Amino acid sequence: MIKMISVKEAARQWNITERRVAELCRNGRIKGAMRQGRNWQIPADALKPADKRIRSGYYRKNQRSSCMPLPIGVSDFRLAQAEYYYVDKTMLIKDFIDERPMVTLFTRPRRFGKTLNMDMLRTFFEKTEQDTSVYFQDKKIWACGQKYRAYQANIRLFS
């Protein structure tokens, strides 16, 4: 005679809820499970069915995504472009160089990167001891040509 266990015991063994065990029984996913009246009886040696919600069968509820996070609340250009998902807005620098505006007003809703864009401009134009051109070499502004690279703070073709 095969030893049978209740839904409650199976839930405790498999570390899932009783409701989930009952659902697995109803769907025929537990081999040898039988209904006796209102209760399910499960063979004691039955294996927990693989979780079909994820192909591997392992439910990853609390694992971090492999995607980079958005730079929400980050106003440091160097940090944002290196460690976060960064949308390249360096063509704004090209607009500044081409149009030479006397005054620029940044009007955008909250969390649209106003401060991050201003920090990008500062990083591009500010003269520092450190070579800041490394932050722009894989950006669109660098592909625009030598005319725009010459405006970069640490690269000067003429004085």
Short mmCIF file of the C-alpha atoms (twelve columns), coordinates in Angstrom:
data_MODEL
# 
_entry.id   MODEL 
# 
loop_
_atom_site.group_PDB 
_atom_site.id 
_atom_site.type_symbol 
_atom_site.label_atom_id 
_atom_site.label_alt_id 
_atom_site.label_comp_id 
_atom_site.label_asym_id 
_atom_site.label_seq_id 
_atom_site.Cartn_x 
_atom_site.Cartn_y 
_atom_site.Cartn_z 
_atom_site.pdbx_PDB_model_num 
ATOM 1   C CA . MET A 1   0.000   0.000  0.000   1 
ATOM 2   C CA . ILE A 2   1.344   3.437  -0.962  1 
ATOM 3   C CA . LYS A 3   1.635   5.940  1.867   1 
ATOM 4   C CA . MET A 4   -0.417  9.054  1.155   1 
ATOM 5   C CA . ILE A 5   -0.073  12.569 2.585   1 
ATOM 6   C CA . SER A 6   -2.477  15.478 2.764   1 
ATOM 7   C CA . VAL A 7   -2.303  18.765 0.860   1 
ATOM 8   C CA . LYS A 8   -1.178  20.473 4.067   1 
ATOM 9   C CA . GLU A 9   1.773   18.096 4.508   1 
ATOM 10  C CA . ALA A 10  2.781   18.391 0.837   1 
ATOM 11  C CA . ALA A 11  2.664   22.194 1.069   1 
ATOM 12  C CA . ARG A 12  4.963   22.099 4.114   1 
ATOM 13  C CA . GLN A 13  7.413   19.706 2.377   1 
ATOM 14  C CA . TRP A 14  7.554   21.643 -0.893  1 
ATOM 15  C CA . ASN A 15  7.506   25.088 0.745   1 
ATOM 16  C CA . ILE A 16  4.485   26.329 -1.221  1 
ATOM 17  C CA . THR A 17  0.936   27.183 -0.199  1 
ATOM 18  C CA . GLU A 18  -1.830  24.628 0.295   1 
ATOM 19  C CA . ARG A 19  -3.845  26.446 -2.338  1 
ATOM 20  C CA . ARG A 20  -1.047  25.957 -4.887  1 
ATOM 21  C CA . VAL A 21  -0.791  22.231 -4.067  1 
ATOM 22  C CA . ALA A 22  -4.562  21.822 -4.506  1 
ATOM 23  C CA . GLU A 23  -4.369  23.635 -7.848  1 
ATOM 24  C CA . LEU A 24  -1.546  21.345 -9.004  1 
ATOM 25  C CA . CYS A 25  -3.689  18.343 -8.048  1 
ATOM 26  C CA . ARG A 26  -6.733  19.720 -9.921  1 
ATOM 27  C CA . ASN A 27  -4.616  20.275 -13.048 1 
ATOM 28  C CA . GLY A 28  -3.245  16.726 -12.904 1 
ATOM 29  C CA . ARG A 29  0.341   17.893 -12.396 1 
ATOM 30  C CA . ILE A 30  1.019   15.659 -9.362  1 
ATOM 31  C CA . LYS A 31  1.370   12.034 -10.403 1 
ATOM 32  C CA . GLY A 32  -0.795  9.656  -8.356  1 
ATOM 33  C CA . ALA A 33  -2.850  12.347 -6.578  1 
ATOM 34  C CA . MET A 34  -6.403  11.173 -5.828  1 
ATOM 35  C CA . ARG A 35  -9.452  12.983 -4.585  1 
ATOM 36  C CA . GLN A 36  -11.199 11.548 -1.537  1 
ATOM 37  C CA . GLY A 37  -14.358 13.486 -0.856  1 
ATOM 38  C CA . ARG A 38  -13.355 17.144 -0.647  1 
ATOM 39  C CA . ASN A 39  -9.654  16.462 0.040   1 
ATOM 40  C CA . TRP A 40  -6.715  15.423 -2.079  1 
ATOM 41  C CA . GLN A 41  -4.411  12.563 -1.143  1 
ATOM 42  C CA . ILE A 42  -0.899  12.738 -2.566  1 
ATOM 43  C CA . PRO A 43  1.654   9.884  -2.672  1 
ATOM 44  C CA . ALA A 44  4.367   10.543 -0.068  1 
ATOM 45  C CA . ASP A 45  7.121   9.965  -2.651  1 
ATOM 46  C CA . ALA A 46  5.578   12.356 -5.220  1 
ATOM 47  C CA . LEU A 47  7.937   15.022 -6.536  1 
ATOM 48  C CA . LYS A 48  7.080   18.687 -6.617  1 
ATOM 49  C CA . PRO A 49  6.182   19.617 -10.213 1 
ATOM 50  C CA . ALA A 50  8.407   22.126 -12.008 1 
ATOM 51  C CA . ASP A 51  7.139   25.690 -11.915 1 
ATOM 52  C CA . LYS A 52  5.995   26.451 -15.458 1 
ATOM 53  C CA . ARG A 53  5.880   30.205 -14.861 1 
ATOM 54  C CA . ILE A 54  9.603   30.336 -15.706 1 
ATOM 55  C CA . ARG A 55  11.249  27.956 -18.186 1 
ATOM 56  C CA . SER A 56  13.946  26.831 -15.778 1 
ATOM 57  C CA . GLY A 57  11.284  25.840 -13.241 1 
ATOM 58  C CA . TYR A 58  12.868  28.099 -10.634 1 
ATOM 59  C CA . TYR A 59  10.816  31.127 -9.629  1 
ATOM 60  C CA . ARG A 60  13.091  34.160 -9.306  1 
ATOM 61  C CA . LYS A 61  10.954  36.609 -7.402  1 
ATOM 62  C CA . ASN A 62  13.613  38.615 -5.596  1 
ATOM 63  C CA . GLN A 63  16.510  38.499 -8.040  1 
ATOM 64  C CA . ARG A 64  17.773  41.681 -9.679  1 
ATOM 65  C CA . SER A 65  17.160  42.213 -13.333 1 
ATOM 66  C CA . SER A 66  20.098  42.009 -15.733 1 
ATOM 67  C CA . CYS A 67  19.046  45.388 -17.143 1 
ATOM 68  C CA . MET A 68  20.698  48.559 -15.944 1 
ATOM 69  C CA . PRO A 69  18.568  50.825 -13.726 1 
ATOM 70  C CA . LEU A 70  17.284  54.194 -14.905 1 
ATOM 71  C CA . PRO A 71  19.166  57.217 -13.499 1 
ATOM 72  C CA . ILE A 72  16.133  58.556 -11.618 1 
ATOM 73  C CA . GLY A 73  17.316  61.228 -9.207  1 
ATOM 74  C CA . VAL A 74  20.932  60.949 -10.417 1 
ATOM 75  C CA . SER A 75  22.368  64.310 -11.456 1 
ATOM 76  C CA . ASP A 76  26.017  63.292 -11.959 1 
ATOM 77  C CA . PHE A 77  26.717  62.773 -15.676 1 
ATOM 78  C CA . ARG A 78  29.842  60.681 -15.118 1 
ATOM 79  C CA . LEU A 79  28.000  58.282 -12.814 1 
ATOM 80  C CA . ALA A 80  24.838  58.182 -14.935 1 
ATOM 81  C CA . GLN A 81  26.557  57.307 -18.204 1 
ATOM 82  C CA . ALA A 82  28.705  54.611 -16.597 1 
ATOM 83  C CA . GLU A 83  26.400  52.756 -14.212 1 
ATOM 84  C CA . TYR A 84  22.867  53.469 -15.419 1 
ATOM 85  C CA . TYR A 85  20.828  53.146 -18.583 1 
ATOM 86  C CA . TYR A 86  21.722  56.454 -20.199 1 
ATOM 87  C CA . VAL A 87  20.013  57.936 -23.251 1 
ATOM 88  C CA . ASP A 88  22.646  59.867 -25.209 1 
ATOM 89  C CA . LYS A 89  21.655  63.543 -25.249 1 
ATOM 90  C CA . THR A 90  25.062  64.913 -26.199 1 
ATOM 91  C CA . MET A 91  23.666  66.368 -29.422 1 
ATOM 92  C CA . LEU A 92  22.450  69.163 -27.149 1 
ATOM 93  C CA . ILE A 93  26.117  70.234 -27.032 1 
ATOM 94  C CA . LYS A 94  26.154  70.444 -30.833 1 
ATOM 95  C CA . ASP A 95  23.056  72.677 -30.721 1 
ATOM 96  C CA . PHE A 96  24.766  74.953 -28.194 1 
ATOM 97  C CA . ILE A 97  27.902  75.257 -30.332 1 
ATOM 98  C CA . ASP A 98  26.005  75.807 -33.596 1 
ATOM 99  C CA . GLU A 99  23.406  78.278 -32.326 1 
ATOM 100 C CA . ARG A 100 25.416  80.068 -29.588 1 
ATOM 101 C CA . PRO A 101 22.375  81.142 -27.555 1 
ATOM 102 C CA . MET A 102 22.710  84.110 -25.198 1 
ATOM 103 C CA . VAL A 103 20.308  82.556 -22.689 1 
ATOM 104 C CA . THR A 104 19.057  78.994 -22.414 1 
ATOM 105 C CA . LEU A 105 15.950  78.066 -20.492 1 
ATOM 106 C CA . PHE A 106 15.544  74.385 -19.572 1 
ATOM 107 C CA . THR A 107 11.802  73.750 -19.360 1 
ATOM 108 C CA . ARG A 108 10.852  70.143 -18.824 1 
ATOM 109 C CA . PRO A 109 8.597   68.326 -16.365 1 
ATOM 110 C CA . ARG A 110 10.005  66.797 -13.224 1 
ATOM 111 C CA . ARG A 111 12.390  63.849 -13.686 1 
ATOM 112 C CA . PHE A 112 13.186  64.651 -17.342 1 
ATOM 113 C CA . GLY A 113 16.926  65.105 -16.751 1 
ATOM 114 C CA . LYS A 114 17.326  68.885 -16.619 1 
ATOM 115 C CA . THR A 115 20.065  68.761 -13.982 1 
ATOM 116 C CA . LEU A 116 21.704  65.758 -15.621 1 
ATOM 117 C CA . ASN A 117 21.855  67.629 -18.955 1 
ATOM 118 C CA . MET A 118 23.378  70.689 -17.296 1 
ATOM 119 C CA . ASP A 119 25.971  68.478 -15.604 1 
ATOM 120 C CA . MET A 120 26.739  66.917 -19.006 1 
ATOM 121 C CA . LEU A 121 27.346  70.411 -20.423 1 
ATOM 122 C CA . ARG A 122 29.550  71.299 -17.447 1 
ATOM 123 C CA . THR A 123 31.565  68.093 -17.846 1 
ATOM 124 C CA . PHE A 124 32.073  68.795 -21.553 1 
ATOM 125 C CA . PHE A 125 33.087  72.466 -21.341 1 
ATOM 126 C CA . GLU A 126 34.750  72.749 -17.904 1 
ATOM 127 C CA . LYS A 127 38.554  72.796 -17.760 1 
ATOM 128 C CA . THR A 128 39.853  70.367 -15.157 1 
ATOM 129 C CA . GLU A 129 43.055  68.527 -14.327 1 
ATOM 130 C CA . GLN A 130 41.352  65.275 -15.261 1 
ATOM 131 C CA . ASP A 131 40.791  64.296 -18.911 1 
ATOM 132 C CA . THR A 132 37.004  64.391 -19.311 1 
ATOM 133 C CA . SER A 133 37.041  63.493 -23.004 1 
ATOM 134 C CA . VAL A 134 36.819  59.797 -22.045 1 
ATOM 135 C CA . TYR A 135 33.175  60.319 -21.063 1 
ATOM 136 C CA . PHE A 136 32.264  61.475 -24.577 1 
ATOM 137 C CA . GLN A 137 34.279  59.216 -26.880 1 
ATOM 138 C CA . ASP A 138 31.436  56.707 -27.294 1 
ATOM 139 C CA . LYS A 139 28.749  59.382 -27.558 1 
ATOM 140 C CA . LYS A 140 27.159  61.001 -30.619 1 
ATOM 141 C CA . ILE A 141 28.924  64.348 -30.156 1 
ATOM 142 C CA . TRP A 142 32.291  62.654 -30.685 1 
ATOM 143 C CA . ALA A 143 31.135  61.285 -34.045 1 
ATOM 144 C CA . CYS A 144 30.195  64.801 -35.241 1 
ATOM 145 C CA . GLY A 145 33.790  65.588 -36.047 1 
ATOM 146 C CA . GLN A 146 36.878  67.480 -34.962 1 
ATOM 147 C CA . LYS A 147 35.115  70.868 -35.003 1 
ATOM 148 C CA . TYR A 148 33.024  69.846 -31.999 1 
ATOM 149 C CA . ARG A 149 35.789  67.897 -30.279 1 
ATOM 150 C CA . ALA A 150 37.877  71.066 -30.274 1 
ATOM 151 C CA . TYR A 151 35.373  72.685 -27.903 1 
ATOM 152 C CA . GLN A 152 35.861  69.922 -25.373 1 
ATOM 153 C CA . ALA A 153 37.634  71.401 -22.338 1 
ATOM 154 C CA . ASN A 154 40.774  69.302 -22.375 1 
ATOM 155 C CA . ILE A 155 41.305  69.138 -26.130 1 
ATOM 156 C CA . ARG A 156 42.399  72.412 -27.705 1 
ATOM 157 C CA . LEU A 157 43.504  72.775 -31.301 1 
ATOM 158 C CA . PHE A 158 43.856  76.530 -31.075 1 
ATOM 159 C CA . SER A 159 44.036  79.062 -28.255 1 
# 
